[in-house]
Every structure is written in structure tokens, then in C-alpha cells.
Amino acid sequence: MMDVALVPSQVAKYNLTKKIAVVIDVLRFSTSVSAAFQAGAEAFYPVEDPSQAFALKKEDPNLLLAGERRALKIPGFDFGNSPLEHLQEDHRGKRIVFCTTNGTRAVHLGAKAKKVVLASIRTARAVAQFLKAEGQEVLFIPAGTGGRFSLEDIWCAGQILSHLPGPSFGDGARAAQAIFEAISLSELENSEHARNLVRLGFQNDLSYCLKKDADSNVVLWDSKSGWGRLA
Ligand code: MLT
């Protein structure tokens, strides 16, 4: 079965051990991780709390730290959570610790799954191809906003599902499919988090994050090592 946890708290209701988890945080965590890989990064490590990121950097000063609180760069970090910041860099050989409010938490919610994949509107088609080739049960884990439903993440789940065979869809997947069909890409600019990003001056991030199928990279996270890499 393919299903979508409409809010993060629903994930606990699923047995993930035989499933692939697809973690989606369109604005902006999963898009930023993909951008870091576009810039040549070797690996990323998601943590839930900035203190974990600082502790890791103390052990290995070569690590870069990226992330946000209230969408703004965490003081002492190398980067905020803007994908555009990474694109300006040459990250070849670099490993990056990410800490964001909802996205890195959502990755850890998928920890018990057989595989954990990151997805965004830019990578949706590539992720759908990956899922088709894997042929396994899937749970989509939209990161949400503060534990609440997030329109752009559910829409992206529907976007990926539009490439996959329908008979195996659970009710959450059907709801995501209906949202994808009913709402246009440009309407996502009015989602709560999108409006917040514009208010904070991140309009260019929004335009970048809302480009359909622009990237072909698929990012996988390994819960055992804690590191994520390109598939
Ligand atoms: C998050 O993980 O909550 C976000 O990606 C927030 C953001 O920086 O846009």
C-alpha cells in the first residue's frame, strides 16, 4: 500500500519496518538538502536540536552546519536553510549537519523504515521513478508546520503519487492525490509557510522550491549511521 500521513503525529500509527518512508519538506529543508548535493556535498546529517549540531562540529571542525529556527539562520551556524545559499558554494567533499524546525524531525520519524528518501517538488519525478523501481510499500511523511498539516508537502506527495499506480493507495494517499489535482502549483505561494517566507524576504527561495521536476537527484538517509547521501 502507498499512504500519506496527513500530519506528522499519524506516522506512529504505521508499522514502518517493511516500508519506504518518503520525507517531504518542500519549504525548505528537503529542497535545501538537494541543493547542497547539487553544489557537490558528500553527505548530510539531520539533527533535531542545535546543541547536537554544535557537539558534532566540536568533534569534527570540518563539518558545516546548516539550519534555522523561525526560518532564520541559527547563530553560529555556517548557513541558514535557504537552498540558494548552497548553490553559491563549492561543497565538494563537504559533509553538512542540518538542523531545522520540522524537516529534520520528520526524517527521524522515518527511522524505522527499510529506506528513507527525501523528496521535494523539484525531485518529485525522480523520486517516483525510484519508488517504481523499488516496488515496495510506501509511507509519505510530510514534515508539516509545528505538527500541523502543510499544504505544499501534501501537494508534493500527490505530485509523486500522480506517477504511481492508483489501486494500492490508502485514504491519505487519495486525499493527497485530490489536493494535487484541485490546487495549482502557483496557489502554493499562498500556503501559510510560503507567505511567512515572503514576509521574511525569501521570495527567491519560494520560486526555487516551487519548480516542478527540476532536479533528478534522489537523496537517501541511513538511520543506522545517521548520514544521508545521493542514491
Ligand atoms: C523546517 O524544517 O521547518 C523548514 O524547512 C523551515 C524553513 O526554513 O523554511
Coordinates of C-alpha atoms in Angstrom, one line a residue, residues 2-218:
M2 CA 1.0 3.6 -0.6
D3 CA -0.2 6.1 2.0
V4 CA 0.3 9.6 3.3
A5 CA 0.4 10.6 7.0
L6 CA -1.5 13.8 6.7
V7 CA 0.1 15.2 9.9
P8 CA 3.4 14.0 11.5
S9 CA 1.7 12.5 14.6
Q10 CA 0.0 9.9 12.3
V11 CA 3.3 8.3 11.5
A12 CA 3.3 6.4 14.8
K13 CA 0.1 4.6 13.7
Y14 CA 2.0 2.8 10.9
N15 CA 4.4 -0.1 11.0
L16 CA 7.3 1.2 9.0
T17 CA 9.6 -1.8 9.1
K18 CA 8.6 -3.1 5.7
K19 CA 8.0 0.3 4.1
I20 CA 10.0 3.0 2.3
A21 CA 9.5 6.4 4.1
V22 CA 9.4 9.4 1.8
V23 CA 10.0 12.6 3.9
I24 CA 8.8 15.8 2.3
D25 CA 9.6 19.3 3.4
V26 CA 9.2 21.4 0.3
L27 CA 9.7 24.7 2.2
R28 CA 12.6 24.4 2.6
F29 CA 14.5 21.5 4.2
S30 CA 14.3 18.8 1.6
T31 CA 14.8 21.3 -1.2
S32 CA 17.9 22.7 0.6
V33 CA 19.4 19.3 1.1
S34 CA 19.1 18.6 -2.6
A35 CA 20.7 22.0 -3.4
A36 CA 23.6 21.1 -1.1
F37 CA 24.1 17.9 -3.1
Q38 CA 23.8 19.9 -6.4
A39 CA 26.7 22.0 -5.0
G40 CA 28.7 18.8 -4.6
A41 CA 28.2 18.0 -0.9
E42 CA 29.2 14.4 0.1
A43 CA 26.7 13.7 2.9
F44 CA 24.2 15.3 5.3
Y45 CA 23.4 14.5 8.9
P46 CA 20.0 15.6 10.2
V47 CA 19.7 16.5 13.9
E48 CA 16.7 17.8 15.9
D49 CA 18.5 20.2 18.2
P50 CA 21.2 22.9 17.6
S51 CA 23.2 21.6 20.6
Q52 CA 23.7 18.3 18.8
A53 CA 25.0 20.1 15.7
F54 CA 27.5 22.1 17.8
A55 CA 28.7 19.0 19.6
L56 CA 29.3 17.2 16.3
K57 CA 31.2 20.2 14.9
K58 CA 33.4 20.3 18.1
E59 CA 34.4 16.7 17.4
D60 CA 35.0 17.4 13.7
P61 CA 35.6 21.0 12.8
N62 CA 35.4 20.2 9.1
L63 CA 31.7 19.7 9.3
L64 CA 29.4 22.5 8.1
L65 CA 26.2 23.5 10.0
A66 CA 23.0 24.5 8.2
G67 CA 19.6 25.2 9.5
E68 CA 17.0 27.5 11.0
R69 CA 14.8 28.5 13.8
R70 CA 11.7 30.5 12.8
A71 CA 13.1 30.3 9.3
L72 CA 16.2 32.3 10.2
K73 CA 19.8 31.1 10.4
I74 CA 20.8 29.7 13.8
P75 CA 23.5 32.0 15.3
G76 CA 26.9 30.2 15.0
F77 CA 25.8 28.1 12.0
D78 CA 27.5 28.4 8.6
F79 CA 24.3 28.5 6.6
G80 CA 20.6 29.1 7.1
N81 CA 18.0 27.0 5.4
S82 CA 18.0 28.7 2.0
P83 CA 18.7 26.3 -0.9
L84 CA 20.2 29.3 -2.8
E85 CA 22.9 29.7 -0.2
H86 CA 24.2 26.2 -1.1
L87 CA 24.1 26.8 -4.8
Q88 CA 26.6 29.6 -4.4
E89 CA 29.1 27.3 -2.8
D90 CA 31.5 24.6 -3.9
H91 CA 30.6 21.9 -1.4
R92 CA 32.7 19.1 -3.0
G93 CA 33.9 16.8 -0.3
K94 CA 31.9 18.6 2.4
R95 CA 29.6 17.0 5.0
I96 CA 26.8 19.1 6.3
V97 CA 24.8 18.8 9.6
F98 CA 21.3 20.1 9.2
C99 CA 19.0 21.2 12.0
T100 CA 15.6 22.6 11.1
T101 CA 12.3 23.0 12.9
N102 CA 10.1 20.5 11.1
G103 CA 12.2 18.8 8.4
T104 CA 15.0 17.2 10.3
R105 CA 12.4 15.9 12.9
A106 CA 10.4 14.4 10.1
V107 CA 13.5 12.5 8.9
H108 CA 13.8 10.9 12.3
L109 CA 10.1 9.9 12.3
G110 CA 11.0 7.6 9.4
A111 CA 13.9 6.0 11.2
K112 CA 12.3 2.5 11.4
A113 CA 11.6 2.3 7.7
K114 CA 13.6 0.0 5.4
K115 CA 14.7 3.0 3.5
V116 CA 14.2 6.7 4.0
V117 CA 14.0 9.0 0.9
L118 CA 13.9 12.8 0.9
A119 CA 11.5 14.4 -1.7
S120 CA 10.6 17.9 -2.9
I121 CA 8.6 19.4 -5.7
R122 CA 11.9 19.7 -7.6
T123 CA 12.7 16.0 -7.2
A124 CA 9.2 14.5 -7.4
R125 CA 9.5 12.8 -10.8
A126 CA 12.9 11.3 -9.9
V127 CA 11.6 10.0 -6.5
A128 CA 8.6 8.5 -8.3
Q129 CA 10.9 6.6 -10.6
F130 CA 13.0 5.4 -7.6
L131 CA 9.8 4.2 -5.9
K132 CA 8.6 2.4 -9.0
A133 CA 11.9 0.6 -9.3
E134 CA 11.9 -0.4 -5.6
G135 CA 8.3 -1.7 -5.9
Q136 CA 7.7 -1.6 -2.1
E137 CA 5.1 -0.3 0.3
V138 CA 5.5 3.4 0.9
L139 CA 4.5 5.9 3.6
F140 CA 4.9 9.6 2.8
I141 CA 5.8 11.7 5.8
P142 CA 5.1 15.4 5.1
A143 CA 7.0 17.5 7.6
G144 CA 4.1 19.8 8.4
T145 CA 4.4 23.0 10.3
G146 CA 4.7 22.7 14.1
G147 CA 2.9 19.4 13.9
R148 CA 0.1 20.8 11.7
F149 CA -0.9 20.0 8.2
S150 CA 1.2 21.7 5.5
L151 CA -0.4 22.2 2.1
E152 CA 2.8 22.2 0.0
D153 CA 4.0 19.0 1.5
I154 CA 0.8 17.1 1.0
W155 CA 0.5 18.5 -2.6
C156 CA 4.1 17.2 -3.3
A157 CA 3.0 13.7 -2.0
G158 CA 0.1 13.9 -4.5
Q159 CA 2.5 15.0 -7.2
I160 CA 4.7 11.9 -6.7
L161 CA 1.7 9.7 -6.4
S162 CA 0.4 11.0 -9.8
H163 CA 3.3 8.9 -11.4
L164 CA 2.4 5.8 -9.5
P165 CA -0.3 3.1 -9.9
G166 CA -3.5 4.0 -8.1
P167 CA -5.2 0.8 -6.9
S168 CA -2.7 0.5 -4.0
F169 CA -3.5 3.9 -2.5
G170 CA -4.7 4.3 1.1
D171 CA -7.1 7.0 2.1
G172 CA -4.3 9.5 3.0
A173 CA -2.8 9.0 -0.5
R174 CA -6.2 9.5 -2.1
A175 CA -6.6 12.8 -0.2
A176 CA -3.1 13.9 -1.3
Q177 CA -4.0 13.0 -4.9
A178 CA -7.2 15.0 -4.7
I179 CA -5.3 18.1 -3.3
F180 CA -2.7 17.8 -6.1
E181 CA -5.4 17.7 -8.7
A182 CA -7.5 20.5 -7.2
I183 CA -4.8 23.0 -6.4
S184 CA -2.4 24.6 -8.9
L185 CA 1.3 24.9 -8.3
S186 CA 1.1 28.7 -8.2
E187 CA -1.6 28.5 -5.5
L188 CA 1.0 27.0 -3.2
E189 CA 2.5 30.6 -3.0
N190 CA -0.4 31.3 -0.7
S191 CA 0.3 28.5 1.8
E192 CA 0.9 29.6 5.4
H193 CA 4.6 28.9 5.3
A194 CA 5.1 30.3 1.8
R195 CA 3.5 33.6 3.0
N196 CA 5.8 33.6 6.0
L197 CA 8.9 33.1 3.9
V198 CA 7.9 36.0 1.6
R199 CA 7.3 38.2 4.7
L200 CA 10.9 37.4 5.8
G201 CA 12.3 38.3 2.3
F202 CA 12.8 34.7 1.0
Q203 CA 10.7 35.2 -2.2
N204 CA 13.6 33.8 -4.3
D205 CA 13.7 30.6 -2.2
L206 CA 10.0 30.2 -2.8
S207 CA 10.4 30.4 -6.6
Y208 CA 13.2 27.9 -6.5
C209 CA 11.4 25.4 -4.2
L210 CA 8.2 25.5 -6.3
K211 CA 9.9 24.5 -9.6
K212 CA 8.4 21.1 -10.7
D213 CA 10.8 18.2 -11.5
A214 CA 13.8 20.5 -12.0
D215 CA 16.3 18.1 -10.2
S216 CA 17.0 14.5 -10.9
N217 CA 18.8 13.6 -7.6
V218 CA 17.3 11.2 -5.1

